CSV table of C-alpha atoms and ligand atoms in Angstrom, one decimal:
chain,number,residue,atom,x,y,z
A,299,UNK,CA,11.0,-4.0,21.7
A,300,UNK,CA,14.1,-2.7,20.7
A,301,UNK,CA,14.4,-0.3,17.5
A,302,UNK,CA,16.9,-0.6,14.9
A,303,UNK,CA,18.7,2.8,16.0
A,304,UNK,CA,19.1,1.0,19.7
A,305,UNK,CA,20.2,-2.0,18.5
A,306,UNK,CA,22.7,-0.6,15.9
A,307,UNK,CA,24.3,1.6,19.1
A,308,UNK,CA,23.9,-1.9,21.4
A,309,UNK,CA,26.3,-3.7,18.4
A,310,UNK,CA,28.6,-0.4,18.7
A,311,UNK,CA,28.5,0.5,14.7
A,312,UNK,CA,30.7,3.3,14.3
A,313,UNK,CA,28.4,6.2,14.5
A,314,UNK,CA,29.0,6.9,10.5
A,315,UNK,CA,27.9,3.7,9.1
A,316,UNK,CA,24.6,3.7,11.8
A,317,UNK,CA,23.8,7.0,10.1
A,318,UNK,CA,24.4,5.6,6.5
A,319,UNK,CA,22.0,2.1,7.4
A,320,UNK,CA,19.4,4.7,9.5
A,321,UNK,CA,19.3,6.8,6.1
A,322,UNK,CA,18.4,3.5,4.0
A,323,UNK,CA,15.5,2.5,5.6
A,324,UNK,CA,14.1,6.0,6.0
A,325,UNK,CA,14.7,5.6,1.8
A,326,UNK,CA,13.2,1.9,2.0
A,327,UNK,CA,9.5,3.6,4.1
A,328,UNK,CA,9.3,5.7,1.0
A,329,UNK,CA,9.7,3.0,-2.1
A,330,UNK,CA,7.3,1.0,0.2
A,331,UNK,CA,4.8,3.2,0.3
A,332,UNK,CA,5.3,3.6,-3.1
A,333,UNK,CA,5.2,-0.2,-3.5
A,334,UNK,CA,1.9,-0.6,-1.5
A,335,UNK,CA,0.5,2.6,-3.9
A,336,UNK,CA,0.7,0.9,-7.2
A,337,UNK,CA,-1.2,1.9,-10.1
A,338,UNK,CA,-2.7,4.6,-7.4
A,339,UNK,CA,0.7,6.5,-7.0
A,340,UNK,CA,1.2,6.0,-11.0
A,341,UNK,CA,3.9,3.7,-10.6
A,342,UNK,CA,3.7,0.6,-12.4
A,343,UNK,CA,4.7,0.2,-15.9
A,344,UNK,CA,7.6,0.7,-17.5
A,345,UNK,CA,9.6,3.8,-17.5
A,346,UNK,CA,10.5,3.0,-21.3
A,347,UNK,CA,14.3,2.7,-20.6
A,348,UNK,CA,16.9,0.2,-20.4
A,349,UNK,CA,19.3,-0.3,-17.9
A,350,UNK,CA,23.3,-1.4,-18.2
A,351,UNK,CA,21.9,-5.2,-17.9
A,352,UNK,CA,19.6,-4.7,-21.3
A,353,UNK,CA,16.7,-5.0,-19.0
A,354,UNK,CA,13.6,-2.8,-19.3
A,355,UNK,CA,13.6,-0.5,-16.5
A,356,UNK,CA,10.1,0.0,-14.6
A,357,UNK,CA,8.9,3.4,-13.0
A,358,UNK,CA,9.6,2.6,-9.4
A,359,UNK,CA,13.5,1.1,-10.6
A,360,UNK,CA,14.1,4.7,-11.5
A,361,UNK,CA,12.2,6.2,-8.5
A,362,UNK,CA,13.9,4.1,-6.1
A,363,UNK,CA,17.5,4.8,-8.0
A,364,UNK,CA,17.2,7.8,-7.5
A,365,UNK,CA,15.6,8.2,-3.9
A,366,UNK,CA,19.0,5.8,-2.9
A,367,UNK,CA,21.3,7.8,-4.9
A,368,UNK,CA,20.4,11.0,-4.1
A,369,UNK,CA,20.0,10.5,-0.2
A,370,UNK,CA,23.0,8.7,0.2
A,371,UNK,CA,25.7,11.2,-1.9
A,372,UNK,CA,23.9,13.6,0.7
A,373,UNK,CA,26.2,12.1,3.5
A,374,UNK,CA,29.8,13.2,3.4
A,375,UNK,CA,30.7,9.5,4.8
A,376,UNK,CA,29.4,8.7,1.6
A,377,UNK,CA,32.7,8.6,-1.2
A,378,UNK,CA,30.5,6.7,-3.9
A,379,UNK,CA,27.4,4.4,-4.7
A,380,UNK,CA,26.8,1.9,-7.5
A,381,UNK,CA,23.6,0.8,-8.7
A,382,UNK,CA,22.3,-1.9,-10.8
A,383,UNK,CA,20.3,0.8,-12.5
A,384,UNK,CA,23.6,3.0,-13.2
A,385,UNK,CA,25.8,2.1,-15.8
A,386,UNK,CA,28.8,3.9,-13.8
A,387,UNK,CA,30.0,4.6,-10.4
A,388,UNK,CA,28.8,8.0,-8.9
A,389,UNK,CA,31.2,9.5,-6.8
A,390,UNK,CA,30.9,12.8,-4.4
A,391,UNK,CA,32.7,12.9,-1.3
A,392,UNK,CA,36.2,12.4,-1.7
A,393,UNK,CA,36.8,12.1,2.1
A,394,UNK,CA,34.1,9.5,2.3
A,395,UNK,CA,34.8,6.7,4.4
A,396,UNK,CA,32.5,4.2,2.9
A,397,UNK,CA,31.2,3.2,-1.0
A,398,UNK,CA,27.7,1.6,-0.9
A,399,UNK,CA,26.2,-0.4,-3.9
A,400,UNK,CA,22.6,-1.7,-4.3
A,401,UNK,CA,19.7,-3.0,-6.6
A,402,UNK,CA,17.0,-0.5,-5.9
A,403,UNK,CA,14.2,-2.6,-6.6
A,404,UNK,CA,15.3,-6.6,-7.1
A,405,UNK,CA,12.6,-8.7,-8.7
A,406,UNK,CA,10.8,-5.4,-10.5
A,407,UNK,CA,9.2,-7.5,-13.1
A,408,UNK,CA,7.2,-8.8,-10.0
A,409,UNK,CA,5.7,-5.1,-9.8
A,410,UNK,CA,3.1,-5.3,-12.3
A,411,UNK,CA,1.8,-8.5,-10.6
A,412,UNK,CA,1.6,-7.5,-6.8
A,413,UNK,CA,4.3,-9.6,-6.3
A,414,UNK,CA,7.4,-9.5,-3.6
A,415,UNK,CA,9.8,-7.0,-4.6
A,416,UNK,CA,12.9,-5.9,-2.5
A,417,UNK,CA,16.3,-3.7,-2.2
A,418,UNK,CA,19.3,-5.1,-1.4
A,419,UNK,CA,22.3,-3.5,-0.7
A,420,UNK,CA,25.8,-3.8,0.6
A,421,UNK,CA,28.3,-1.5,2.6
A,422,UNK,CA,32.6,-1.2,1.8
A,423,UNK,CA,35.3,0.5,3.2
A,424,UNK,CA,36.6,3.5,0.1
A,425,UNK,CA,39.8,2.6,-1.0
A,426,UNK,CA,41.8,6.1,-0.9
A,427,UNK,CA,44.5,4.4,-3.9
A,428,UNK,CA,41.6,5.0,-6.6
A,429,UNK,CA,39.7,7.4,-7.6
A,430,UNK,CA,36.7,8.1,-5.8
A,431,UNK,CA,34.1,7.9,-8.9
A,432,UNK,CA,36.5,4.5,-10.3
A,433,UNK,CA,34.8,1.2,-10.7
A,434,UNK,CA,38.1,0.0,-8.9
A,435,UNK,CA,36.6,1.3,-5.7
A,436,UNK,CA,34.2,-1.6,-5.7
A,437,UNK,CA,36.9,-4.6,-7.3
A,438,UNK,CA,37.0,-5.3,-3.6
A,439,UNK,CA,35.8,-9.4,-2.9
A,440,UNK,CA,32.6,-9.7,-0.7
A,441,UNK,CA,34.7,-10.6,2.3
A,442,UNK,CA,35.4,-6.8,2.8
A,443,UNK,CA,31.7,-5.6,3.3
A,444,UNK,CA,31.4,-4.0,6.3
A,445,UNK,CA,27.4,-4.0,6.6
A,446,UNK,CA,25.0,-6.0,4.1
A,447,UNK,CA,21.1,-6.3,3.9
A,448,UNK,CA,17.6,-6.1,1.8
A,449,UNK,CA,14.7,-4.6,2.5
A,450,UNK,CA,11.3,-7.0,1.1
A,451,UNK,CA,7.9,-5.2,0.6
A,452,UNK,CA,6.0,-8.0,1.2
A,453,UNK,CA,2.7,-8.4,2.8
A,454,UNK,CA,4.8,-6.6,6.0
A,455,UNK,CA,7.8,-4.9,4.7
A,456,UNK,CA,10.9,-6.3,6.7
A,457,UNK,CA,15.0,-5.7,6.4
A,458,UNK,CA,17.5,-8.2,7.1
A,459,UNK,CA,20.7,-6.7,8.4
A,460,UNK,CA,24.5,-7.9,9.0
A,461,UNK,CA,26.9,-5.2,10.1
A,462,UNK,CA,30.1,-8.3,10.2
A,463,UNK,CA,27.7,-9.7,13.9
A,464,UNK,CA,24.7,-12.3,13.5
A,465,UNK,CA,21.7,-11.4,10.6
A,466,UNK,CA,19.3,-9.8,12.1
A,467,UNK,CA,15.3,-9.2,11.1
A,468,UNK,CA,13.6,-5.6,11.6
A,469,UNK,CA,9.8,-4.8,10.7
A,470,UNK,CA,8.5,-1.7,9.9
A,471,UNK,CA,5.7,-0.1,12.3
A,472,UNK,CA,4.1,1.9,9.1
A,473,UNK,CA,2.6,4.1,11.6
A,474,UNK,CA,5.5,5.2,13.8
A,475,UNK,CA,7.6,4.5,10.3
A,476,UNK,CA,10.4,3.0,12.4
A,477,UNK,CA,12.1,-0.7,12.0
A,478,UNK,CA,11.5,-2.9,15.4
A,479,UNK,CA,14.1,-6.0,15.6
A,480,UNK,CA,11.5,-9.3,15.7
A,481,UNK,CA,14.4,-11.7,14.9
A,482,UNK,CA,18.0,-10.6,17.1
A,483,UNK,CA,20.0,-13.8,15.5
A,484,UNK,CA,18.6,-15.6,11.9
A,485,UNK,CA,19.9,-19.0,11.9
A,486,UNK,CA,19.4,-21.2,8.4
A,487,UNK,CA,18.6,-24.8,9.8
A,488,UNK,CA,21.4,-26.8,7.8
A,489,UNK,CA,18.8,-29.5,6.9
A,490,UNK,CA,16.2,-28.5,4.2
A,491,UNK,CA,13.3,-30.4,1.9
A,492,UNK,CA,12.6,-26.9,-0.3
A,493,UNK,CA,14.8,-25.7,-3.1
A,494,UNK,CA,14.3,-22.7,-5.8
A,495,UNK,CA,15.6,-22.7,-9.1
A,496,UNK,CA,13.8,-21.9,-12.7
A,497,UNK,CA,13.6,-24.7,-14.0
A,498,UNK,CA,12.7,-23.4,-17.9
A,499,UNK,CA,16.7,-23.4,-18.0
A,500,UNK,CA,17.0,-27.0,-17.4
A,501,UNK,CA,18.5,-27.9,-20.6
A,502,UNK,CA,21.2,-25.4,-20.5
A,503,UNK,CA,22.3,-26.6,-17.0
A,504,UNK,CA,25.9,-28.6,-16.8
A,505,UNK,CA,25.4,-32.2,-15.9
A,506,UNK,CA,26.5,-31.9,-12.1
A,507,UNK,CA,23.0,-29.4,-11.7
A,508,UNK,CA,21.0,-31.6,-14.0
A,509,UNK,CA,21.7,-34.4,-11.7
A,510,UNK,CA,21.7,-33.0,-8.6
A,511,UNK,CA,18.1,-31.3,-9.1
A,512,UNK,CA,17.1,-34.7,-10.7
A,513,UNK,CA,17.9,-36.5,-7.2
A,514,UNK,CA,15.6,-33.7,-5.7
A,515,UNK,CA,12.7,-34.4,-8.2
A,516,UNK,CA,13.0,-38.2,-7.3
A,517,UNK,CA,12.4,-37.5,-3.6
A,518,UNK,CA,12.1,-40.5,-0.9
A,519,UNK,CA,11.8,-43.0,-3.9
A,520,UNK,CA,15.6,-41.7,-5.3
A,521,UNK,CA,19.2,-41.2,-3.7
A,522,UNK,CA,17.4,-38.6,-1.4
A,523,UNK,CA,15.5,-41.0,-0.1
A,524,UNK,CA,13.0,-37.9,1.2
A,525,UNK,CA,10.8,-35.9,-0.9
A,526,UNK,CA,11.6,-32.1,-1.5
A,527,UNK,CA,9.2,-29.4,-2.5
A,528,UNK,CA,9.6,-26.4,-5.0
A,529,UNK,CA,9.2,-22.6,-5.1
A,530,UNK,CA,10.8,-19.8,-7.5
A,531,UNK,CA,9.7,-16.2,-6.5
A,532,UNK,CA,11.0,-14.3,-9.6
A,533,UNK,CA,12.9,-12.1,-7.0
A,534,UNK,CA,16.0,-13.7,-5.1
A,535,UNK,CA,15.0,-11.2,-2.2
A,536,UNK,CA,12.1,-13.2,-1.8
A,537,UNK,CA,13.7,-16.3,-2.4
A,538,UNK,CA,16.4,-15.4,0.2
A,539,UNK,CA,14.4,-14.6,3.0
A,540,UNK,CA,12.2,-17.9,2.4
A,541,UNK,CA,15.9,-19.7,3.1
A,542,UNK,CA,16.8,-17.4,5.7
A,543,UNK,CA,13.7,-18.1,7.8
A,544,UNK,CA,12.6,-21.7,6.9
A,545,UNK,CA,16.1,-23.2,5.6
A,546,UNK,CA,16.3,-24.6,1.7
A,547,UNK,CA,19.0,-24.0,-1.4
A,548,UNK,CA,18.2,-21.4,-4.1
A,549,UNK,CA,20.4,-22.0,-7.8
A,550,UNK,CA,20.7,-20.0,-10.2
A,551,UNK,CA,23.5,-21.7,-12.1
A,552,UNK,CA,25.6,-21.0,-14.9
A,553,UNK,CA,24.1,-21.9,-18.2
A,554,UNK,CA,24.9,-21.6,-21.7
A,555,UNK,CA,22.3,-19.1,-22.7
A,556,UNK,CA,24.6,-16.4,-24.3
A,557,UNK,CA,23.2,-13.5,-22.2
A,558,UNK,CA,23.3,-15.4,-19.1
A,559,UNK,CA,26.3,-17.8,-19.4
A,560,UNK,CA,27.8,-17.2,-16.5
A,561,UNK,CA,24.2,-17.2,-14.1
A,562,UNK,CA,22.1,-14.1,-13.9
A,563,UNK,CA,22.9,-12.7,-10.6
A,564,UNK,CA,24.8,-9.8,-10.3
A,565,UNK,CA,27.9,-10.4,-7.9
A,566,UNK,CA,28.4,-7.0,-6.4
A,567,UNK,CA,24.7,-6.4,-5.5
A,568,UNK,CA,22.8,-9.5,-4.9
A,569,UNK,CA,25.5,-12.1,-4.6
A,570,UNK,CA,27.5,-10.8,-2.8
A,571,UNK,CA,25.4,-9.0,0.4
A,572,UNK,CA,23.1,-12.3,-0.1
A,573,UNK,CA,26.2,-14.3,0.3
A,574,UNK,CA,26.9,-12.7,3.9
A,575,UNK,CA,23.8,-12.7,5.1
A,576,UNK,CA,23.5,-16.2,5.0
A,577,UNK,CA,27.3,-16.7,5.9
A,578,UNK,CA,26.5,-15.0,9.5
A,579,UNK,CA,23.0,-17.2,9.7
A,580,UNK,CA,25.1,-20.0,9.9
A,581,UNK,CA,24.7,-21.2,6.0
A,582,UNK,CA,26.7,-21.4,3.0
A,583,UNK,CA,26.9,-19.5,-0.5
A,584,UNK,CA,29.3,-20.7,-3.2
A,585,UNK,CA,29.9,-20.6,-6.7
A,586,UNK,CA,31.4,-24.5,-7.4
A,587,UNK,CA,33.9,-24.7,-4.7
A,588,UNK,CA,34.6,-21.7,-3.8
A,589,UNK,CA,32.6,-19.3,-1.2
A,590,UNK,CA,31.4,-16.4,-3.3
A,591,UNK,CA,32.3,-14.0,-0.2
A,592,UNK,CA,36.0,-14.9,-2.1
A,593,UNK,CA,35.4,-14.1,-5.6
A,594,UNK,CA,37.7,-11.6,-6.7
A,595,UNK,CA,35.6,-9.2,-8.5
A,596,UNK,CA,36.9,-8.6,-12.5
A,597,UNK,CA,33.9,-5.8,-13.3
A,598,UNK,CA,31.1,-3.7,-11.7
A,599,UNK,CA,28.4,-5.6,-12.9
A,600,UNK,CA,29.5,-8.9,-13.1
A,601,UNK,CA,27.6,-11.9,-12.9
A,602,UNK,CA,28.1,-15.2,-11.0
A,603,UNK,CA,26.4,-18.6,-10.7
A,604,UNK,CA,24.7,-19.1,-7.1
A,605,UNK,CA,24.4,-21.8,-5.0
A,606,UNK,CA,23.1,-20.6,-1.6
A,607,UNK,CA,21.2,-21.6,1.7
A,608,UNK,CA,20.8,-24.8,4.1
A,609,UNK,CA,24.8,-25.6,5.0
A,610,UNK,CA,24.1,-30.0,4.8
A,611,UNK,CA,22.2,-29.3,1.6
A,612,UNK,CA,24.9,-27.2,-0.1
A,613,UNK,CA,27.5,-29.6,0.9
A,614,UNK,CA,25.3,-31.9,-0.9
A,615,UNK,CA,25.5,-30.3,-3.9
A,616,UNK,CA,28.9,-29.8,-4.2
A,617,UNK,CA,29.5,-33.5,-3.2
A,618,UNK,CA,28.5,-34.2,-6.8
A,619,UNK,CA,30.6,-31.5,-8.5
B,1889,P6P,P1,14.4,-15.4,-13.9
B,1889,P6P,C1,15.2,-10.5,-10.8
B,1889,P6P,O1,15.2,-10.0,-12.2
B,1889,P6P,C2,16.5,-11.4,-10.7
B,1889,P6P,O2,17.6,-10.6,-10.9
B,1889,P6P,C3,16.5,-12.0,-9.3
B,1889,P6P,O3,15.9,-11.2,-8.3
B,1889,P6P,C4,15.8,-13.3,-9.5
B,1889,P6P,O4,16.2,-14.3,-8.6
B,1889,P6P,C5,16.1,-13.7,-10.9
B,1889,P6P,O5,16.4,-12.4,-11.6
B,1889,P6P,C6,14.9,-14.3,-11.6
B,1889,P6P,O6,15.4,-14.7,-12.9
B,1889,P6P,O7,15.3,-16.1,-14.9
B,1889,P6P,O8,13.6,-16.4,-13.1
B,1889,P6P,O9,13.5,-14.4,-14.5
């Protein structure tokens, strides 16, 4: 079987950026034994903060935030990283060739309940016309990532991968603490009968998603004429690999809750590596019309609505926008 050190020398990534991805999974083999810990490594709970985003922050957001942080300003190809768990970018090495951004532990809430939990990050070239420590390092649209991914602790702890080829699938051997490649090309079926959405927001969805999931609910008695099945994970890195290996759409729309009018999601570090991911397994990720890898970015933390997965099935959303 082939490692994920052979198989980032067989796709010829520039020796710098194969150090920078080797360097986040060793990071990922420690949060997951964390993870797999729990309430025995004294973990859980919350760590009685809150984060830019107004969100509680749990122990293992800050452990993992820091583990990430710390060992990748350690690399000199490393100019600056951004964190869903930092309010500002935290630059080092001015010479740095790339910036790297990531949500250290998507889906946290799900810690306290044993549930899937994940890192996602995402890889850009610096920009040498900004500061090194600006937030203008990362106003760069999703197209530009050079290397995008997540890690899930699930009940085997796997990371997706894109370095600009196909999305690829690694799983840790926890006893030789090395990533083995089990999937070499992910491809989304573009047919699907699942979609993921919380539906508590139903009544602050526009009328295009009302209808839309509407037409799913009815199944082979309504437009569909097929019936369609339901799952919500809590953590879009859960969520995502579901699509990624078994095809469907996951939403999580604009709505006109004031905290989360423009969707939830985060575009610079779950969007937007999301986005890519299923782009290069062959499916689609939009906001309305437009492909979200095309969103011009307006702040660090921004938020965007997300439509992503099965290509036929996000077609057939946007057919009734
Ligand atoms: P809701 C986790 O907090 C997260 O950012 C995503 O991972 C997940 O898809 C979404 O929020 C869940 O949101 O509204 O269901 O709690």
């Amino acid at each position: 079987m082939t490692d994920l050190a052979q198989q980032l020398a067989d796709d010829k990534v520039p020796s710098e950026l194969a150090q920078l991805v080797q360097t986040l999974a060793e990071v990922s083999q420690s949060i997951s034994a964390k993870v797999r810990l729990g309430a025995l490594a004294g973990v859980l709970g919350s760590a009685g903060e809150q984060n830019v985003q107004g969100e509680t922050q749990k122990k293992l957001d800050v452990i993992a935030n820091d583990l990430l942080k710390e060992a990748l300003l350690r690399l000199p190809q490393v100019r600056a990283v951004a964190s869903e768990e930092e309010d500002d970018v935290v630059g080092a090495n001015h010479g740095g060739a790339y910036i790297v951004a990531f949500d250290p532990l998507d889906g946290s809430s799900n810690i306290d309940i044993n549930g899937q939990i994940g890192t996602i990050f995402t890889v850009y070239p610096a920009r040498d016309d900004v500061a090194c420590d600006s937030d203008a390092q990362f106003a760069q649209p999703g197209r530009k990532q050079v290397c995008a991914g997540y890690m899930l602790y699930g009940p085997s702890t796997q990371m997706a991968l894109t370095t600009g080829g196909p999305s690829r699938l690694y799983t840790l051997v926890p006893d030789q603490q090395k990533y083995q490649l089990t999937e070499a090309e992910l491809r989304i079926a573009p047919e699907c009968n699942e979609f993921a959405i919380n539906m508590a927001n139903q009544r602050h969805w526009s009328p295009v998603v009302q209808g839309y999931i509407a037409n799913l609910q009815a199944g082979a008695d309504g437009p569909r004429g097929k019936d369609f099945n339901m799952r919500w994970n809590g953590a879009m890195v859960g969520d995502v690999h579901r699509v990624l290996m078994r095809g469907g759409i996951f939403l999580y729309p604009a709505n006109t809750q004031s905290k989360v009018h423009n969707g939830k999601l985060r575009l610079l570090y779950e969007a937007n590596p999301m986005a890519m991911l299923v782009e290069q397994a062959g499916g689609s990720a939009v906001v309305g019309e437009q492909a979200i890898l095309d969103v011009d970015p307006e702040s660090l933390h921004q938020r965007v609505p997300v439509i992503l997965g099965s290509g036929a099935e996000v077609q057939a959303f946007q057919a009734l926008s």
